[in-house]
mmCIF file of C-alpha atoms in Angstrom:
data_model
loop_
_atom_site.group_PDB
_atom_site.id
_atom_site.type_symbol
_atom_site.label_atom_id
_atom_site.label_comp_id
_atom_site.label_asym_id
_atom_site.label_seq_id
_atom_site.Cartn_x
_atom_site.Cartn_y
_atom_site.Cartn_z
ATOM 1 C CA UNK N 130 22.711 124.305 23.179
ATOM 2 C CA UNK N 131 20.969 127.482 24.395
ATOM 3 C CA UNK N 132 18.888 125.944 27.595
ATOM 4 C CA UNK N 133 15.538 127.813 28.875
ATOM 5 C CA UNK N 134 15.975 129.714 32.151
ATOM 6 C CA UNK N 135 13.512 127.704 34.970
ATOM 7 C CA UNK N 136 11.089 131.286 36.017
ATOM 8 C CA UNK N 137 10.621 132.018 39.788
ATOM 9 C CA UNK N 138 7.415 129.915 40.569
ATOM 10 C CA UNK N 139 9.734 126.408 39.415
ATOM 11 C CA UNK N 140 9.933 123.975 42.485
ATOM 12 C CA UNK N 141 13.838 123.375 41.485
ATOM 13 C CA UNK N 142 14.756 126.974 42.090
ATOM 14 C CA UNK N 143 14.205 126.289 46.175
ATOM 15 C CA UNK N 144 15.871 123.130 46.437
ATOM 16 C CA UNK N 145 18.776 122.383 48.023
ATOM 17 C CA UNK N 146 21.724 121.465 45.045
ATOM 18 C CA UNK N 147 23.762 118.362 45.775
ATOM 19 C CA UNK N 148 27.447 118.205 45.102
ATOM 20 C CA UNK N 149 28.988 116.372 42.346
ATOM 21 C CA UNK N 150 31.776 114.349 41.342
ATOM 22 C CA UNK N 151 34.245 114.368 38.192
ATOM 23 C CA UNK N 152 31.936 111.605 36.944
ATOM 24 C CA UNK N 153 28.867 113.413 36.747
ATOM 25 C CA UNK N 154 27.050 112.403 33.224
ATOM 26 C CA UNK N 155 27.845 114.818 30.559
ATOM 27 C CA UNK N 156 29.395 117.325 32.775
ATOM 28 C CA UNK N 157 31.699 119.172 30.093
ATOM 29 C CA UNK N 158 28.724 119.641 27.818
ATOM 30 C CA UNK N 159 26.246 120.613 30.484
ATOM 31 C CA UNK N 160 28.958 123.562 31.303
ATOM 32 C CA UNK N 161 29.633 124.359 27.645
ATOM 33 C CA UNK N 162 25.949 124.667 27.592
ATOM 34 C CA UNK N 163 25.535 126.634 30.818
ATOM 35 C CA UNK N 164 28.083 129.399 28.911
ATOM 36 C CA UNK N 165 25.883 129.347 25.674
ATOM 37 C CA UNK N 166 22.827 129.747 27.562
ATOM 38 C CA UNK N 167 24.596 132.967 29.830
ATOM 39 C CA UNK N 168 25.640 134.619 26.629
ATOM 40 C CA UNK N 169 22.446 134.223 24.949
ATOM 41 C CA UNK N 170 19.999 135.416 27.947
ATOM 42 C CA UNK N 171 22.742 138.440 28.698
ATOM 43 C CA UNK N 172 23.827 137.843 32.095
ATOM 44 C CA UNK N 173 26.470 137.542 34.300
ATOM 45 C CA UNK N 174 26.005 134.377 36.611
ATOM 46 C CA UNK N 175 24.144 131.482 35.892
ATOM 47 C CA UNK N 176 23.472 128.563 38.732
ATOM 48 C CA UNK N 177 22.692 124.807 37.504
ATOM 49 C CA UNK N 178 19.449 125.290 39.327
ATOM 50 C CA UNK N 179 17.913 127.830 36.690
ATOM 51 C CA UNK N 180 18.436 125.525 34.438
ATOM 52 C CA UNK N 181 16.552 122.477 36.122
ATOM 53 C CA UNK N 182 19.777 120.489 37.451
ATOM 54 C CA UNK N 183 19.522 120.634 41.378
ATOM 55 C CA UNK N 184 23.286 120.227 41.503
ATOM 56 C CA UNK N 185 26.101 122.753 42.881
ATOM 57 C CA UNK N 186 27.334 124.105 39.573
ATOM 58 C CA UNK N 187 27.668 127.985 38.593
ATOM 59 C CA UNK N 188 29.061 129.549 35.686
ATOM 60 C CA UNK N 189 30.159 133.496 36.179
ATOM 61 C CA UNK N 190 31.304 135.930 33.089
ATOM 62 C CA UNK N 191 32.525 138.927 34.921
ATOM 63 C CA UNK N 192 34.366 140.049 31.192
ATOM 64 C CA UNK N 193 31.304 141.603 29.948
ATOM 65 C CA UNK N 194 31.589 144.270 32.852
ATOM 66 C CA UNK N 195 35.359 144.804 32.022
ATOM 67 C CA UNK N 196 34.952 148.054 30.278
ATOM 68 C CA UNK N 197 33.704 149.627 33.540
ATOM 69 C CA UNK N 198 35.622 147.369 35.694
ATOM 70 C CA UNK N 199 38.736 146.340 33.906
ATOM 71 C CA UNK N 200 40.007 144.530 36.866
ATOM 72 C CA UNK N 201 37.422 141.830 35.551
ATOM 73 C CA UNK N 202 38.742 141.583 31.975
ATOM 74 C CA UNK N 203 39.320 137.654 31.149
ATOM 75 C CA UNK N 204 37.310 136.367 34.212
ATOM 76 C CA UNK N 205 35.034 133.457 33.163
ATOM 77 C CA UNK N 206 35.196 130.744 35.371
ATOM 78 C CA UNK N 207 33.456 127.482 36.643
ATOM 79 C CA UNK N 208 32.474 127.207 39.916
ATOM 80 C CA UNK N 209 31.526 122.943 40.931
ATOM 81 C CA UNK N 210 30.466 122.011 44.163
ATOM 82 C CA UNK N 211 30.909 125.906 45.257
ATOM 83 C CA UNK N 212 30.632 126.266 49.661
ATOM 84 C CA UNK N 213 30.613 129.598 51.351
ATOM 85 C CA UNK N 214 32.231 128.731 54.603
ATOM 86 C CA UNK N 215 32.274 132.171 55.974
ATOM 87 C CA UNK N 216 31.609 135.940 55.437
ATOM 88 C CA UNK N 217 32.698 138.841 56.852
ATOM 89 C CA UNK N 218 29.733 140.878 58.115
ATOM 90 C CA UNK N 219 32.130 143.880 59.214
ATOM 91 C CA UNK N 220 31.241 145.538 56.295
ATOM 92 C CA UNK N 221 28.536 145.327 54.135
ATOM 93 C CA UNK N 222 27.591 147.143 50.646
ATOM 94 C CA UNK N 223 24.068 147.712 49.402
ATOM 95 C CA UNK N 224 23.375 147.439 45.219
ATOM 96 C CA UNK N 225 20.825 146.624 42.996
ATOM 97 C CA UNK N 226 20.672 143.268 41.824
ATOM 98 C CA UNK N 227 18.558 141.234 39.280
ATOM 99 C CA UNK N 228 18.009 137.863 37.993
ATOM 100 C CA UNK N 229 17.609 135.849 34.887
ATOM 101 C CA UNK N 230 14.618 134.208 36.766
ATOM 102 C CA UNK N 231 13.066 136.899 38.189
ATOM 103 C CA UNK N 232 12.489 138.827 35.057
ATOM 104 C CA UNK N 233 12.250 142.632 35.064
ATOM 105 C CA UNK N 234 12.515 142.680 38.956
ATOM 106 C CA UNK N 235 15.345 144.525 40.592
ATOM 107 C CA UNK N 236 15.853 145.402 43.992
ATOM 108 C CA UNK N 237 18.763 146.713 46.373
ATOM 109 C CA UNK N 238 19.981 143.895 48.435
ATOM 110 C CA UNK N 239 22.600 144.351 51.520
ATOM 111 C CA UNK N 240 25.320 142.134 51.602
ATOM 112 C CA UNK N 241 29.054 141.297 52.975
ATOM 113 C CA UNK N 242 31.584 142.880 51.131
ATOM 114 C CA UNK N 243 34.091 139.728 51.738
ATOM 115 C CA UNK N 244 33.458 136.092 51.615
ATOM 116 C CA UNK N 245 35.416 132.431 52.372
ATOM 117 C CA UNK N 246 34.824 130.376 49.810
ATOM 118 C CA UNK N 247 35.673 126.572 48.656
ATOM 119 C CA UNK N 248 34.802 125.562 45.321
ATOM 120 C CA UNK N 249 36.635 123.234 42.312
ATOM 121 C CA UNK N 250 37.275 123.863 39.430
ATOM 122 C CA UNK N 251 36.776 122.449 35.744
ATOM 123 C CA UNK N 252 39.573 119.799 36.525
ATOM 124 C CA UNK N 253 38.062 119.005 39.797
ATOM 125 C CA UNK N 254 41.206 121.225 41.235
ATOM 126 C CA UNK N 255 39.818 122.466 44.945
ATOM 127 C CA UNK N 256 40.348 126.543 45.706
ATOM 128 C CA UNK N 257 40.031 127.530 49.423
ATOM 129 C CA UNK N 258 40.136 131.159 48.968
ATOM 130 C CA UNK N 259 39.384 135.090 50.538
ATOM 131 C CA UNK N 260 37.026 136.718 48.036
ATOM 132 C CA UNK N 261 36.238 140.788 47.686
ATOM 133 C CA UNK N 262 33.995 143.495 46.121
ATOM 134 C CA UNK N 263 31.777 142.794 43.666
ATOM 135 C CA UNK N 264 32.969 139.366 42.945
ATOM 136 C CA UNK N 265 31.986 138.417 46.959
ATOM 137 C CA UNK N 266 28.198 139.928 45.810
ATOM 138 C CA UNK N 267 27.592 137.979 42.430
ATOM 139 C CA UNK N 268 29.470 134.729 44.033
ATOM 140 C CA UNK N 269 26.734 135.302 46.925
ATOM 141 C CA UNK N 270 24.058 135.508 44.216
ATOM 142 C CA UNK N 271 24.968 132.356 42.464
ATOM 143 C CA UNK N 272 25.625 130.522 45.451
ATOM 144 C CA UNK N 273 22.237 131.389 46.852
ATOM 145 C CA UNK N 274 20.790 129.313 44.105
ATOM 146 C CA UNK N 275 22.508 126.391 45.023
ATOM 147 C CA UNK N 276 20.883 126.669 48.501
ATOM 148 C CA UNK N 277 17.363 126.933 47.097
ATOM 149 C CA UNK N 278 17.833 130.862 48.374
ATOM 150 C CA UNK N 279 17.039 133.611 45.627
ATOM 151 C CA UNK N 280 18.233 137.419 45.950
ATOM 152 C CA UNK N 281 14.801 138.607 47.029
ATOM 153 C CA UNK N 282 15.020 136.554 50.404
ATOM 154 C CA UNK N 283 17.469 139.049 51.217
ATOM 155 C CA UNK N 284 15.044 142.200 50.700
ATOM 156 C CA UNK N 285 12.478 143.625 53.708
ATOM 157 C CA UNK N 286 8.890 143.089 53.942
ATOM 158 C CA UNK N 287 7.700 145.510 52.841
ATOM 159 C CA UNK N 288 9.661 145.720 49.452
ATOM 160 C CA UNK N 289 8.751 141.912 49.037
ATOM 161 C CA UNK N 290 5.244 143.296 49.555
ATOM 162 C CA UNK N 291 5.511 145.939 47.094
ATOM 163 C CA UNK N 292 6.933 143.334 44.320
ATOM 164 C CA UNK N 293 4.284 140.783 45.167
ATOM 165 C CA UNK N 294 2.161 141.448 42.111
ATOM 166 C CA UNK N 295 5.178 140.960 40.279
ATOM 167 C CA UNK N 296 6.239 137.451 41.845
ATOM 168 C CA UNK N 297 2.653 136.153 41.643
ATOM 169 C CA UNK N 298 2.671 137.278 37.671
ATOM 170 C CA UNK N 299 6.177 135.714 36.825
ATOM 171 C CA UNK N 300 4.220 132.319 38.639
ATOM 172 C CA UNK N 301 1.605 133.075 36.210
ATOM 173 C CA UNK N 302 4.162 133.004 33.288
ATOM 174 C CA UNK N 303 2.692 136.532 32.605
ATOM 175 C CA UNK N 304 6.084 138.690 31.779
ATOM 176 C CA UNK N 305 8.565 139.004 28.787
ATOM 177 C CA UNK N 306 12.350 138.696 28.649
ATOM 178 C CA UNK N 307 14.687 138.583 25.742
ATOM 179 C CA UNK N 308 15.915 134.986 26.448
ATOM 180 C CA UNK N 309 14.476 131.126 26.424
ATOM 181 C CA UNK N 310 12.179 130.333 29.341
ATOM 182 C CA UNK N 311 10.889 127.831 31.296
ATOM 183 C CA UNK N 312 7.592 129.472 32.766
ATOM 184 C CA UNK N 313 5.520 127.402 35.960
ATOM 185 C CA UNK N 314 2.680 127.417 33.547
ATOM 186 C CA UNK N 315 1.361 128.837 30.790
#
């Protein structure tokens, strides 16, 4: 089921997500529906918290990049209870990012080129791993989400100045995106 993307302005988007465990109700379908929902609405990473559910849960679809990144050909994967425990701030990289809640805003954002991450799996199976290049900037992304952060946090002043009429607007539910939303108000 194709679930409606929760629009900056939504309460749950700044909370902190709690972990899980293998019991947690209806967890296969939520994820099956967390894929649907990414496919549908175009994107690349999608964090339990757009979708309402305050829990530490990310889905990421890097395959749709693979024809201008073919190392990423095949990588879909689950991220539950995902931690970073560390990054490496001895070299950062600067890109343009975006976000299915934050609608028709994008904005360069300055971040560590190499992260330590924990996370399980589907099957609850625990990785304790080194991650680089872009993987390290969309994993940051996600994981933001799960600690009521979004990518904009990470921008200056005075660009979060210059986007202001655009936040307050998207809090207005005055904006239009391709996919299902869930605007503050309408």
């Amino acid at each position: 089921m194709i679930l409606p993307i929760y629009i900056y302005g939504q309460p749950v988007l700044r909370k902190v997500a709690e972990d899980i465990t293998p019991d947690y109700p209806e967890l296969k379908q939520l994820i099956a529906d967390m894929w649907e929902t990414l496919a549908e609405s175009e994107g690349i990473g999608l964090a339990a918290p757009q979708i309402g559910r305050a829990i530490r849960l990310s889905v990421i679809d890097l395959d749709v990049l693979s024809d201008d990144m073919p190392e990423y050909k095949g990588f879909k994967q689950v991220f539950i209870n995902p931690h970073i425990v560390e990054a490496d701030d001895s070299k950062t990289d600067s890109s343009e990012e975006g976000c299915l809640s934050l609608p028709a805003i994008h904005e360069k954002v300055v971040r560590p080129t190499r992260i330590h991450v924990e996370w399980d799996d589907e099957q609850f199976n625990h990785h304790d791993e080194w991650i680089e290049g872009y993987l390290a900037r969309v994993m940051q992304h996600e994981f933001d989400h799960l600690d009521g952060k979004m990518f904009i946090d990470h921008i200056s002043p005075l660009r979060k100045q210059l986007i202001k009429s655009k936040l307050k607007a998207l809090t207005q539910g005055r904006y239009r995106c391709g996919y299902k939303t869930k605007p503050v108000r309408k």
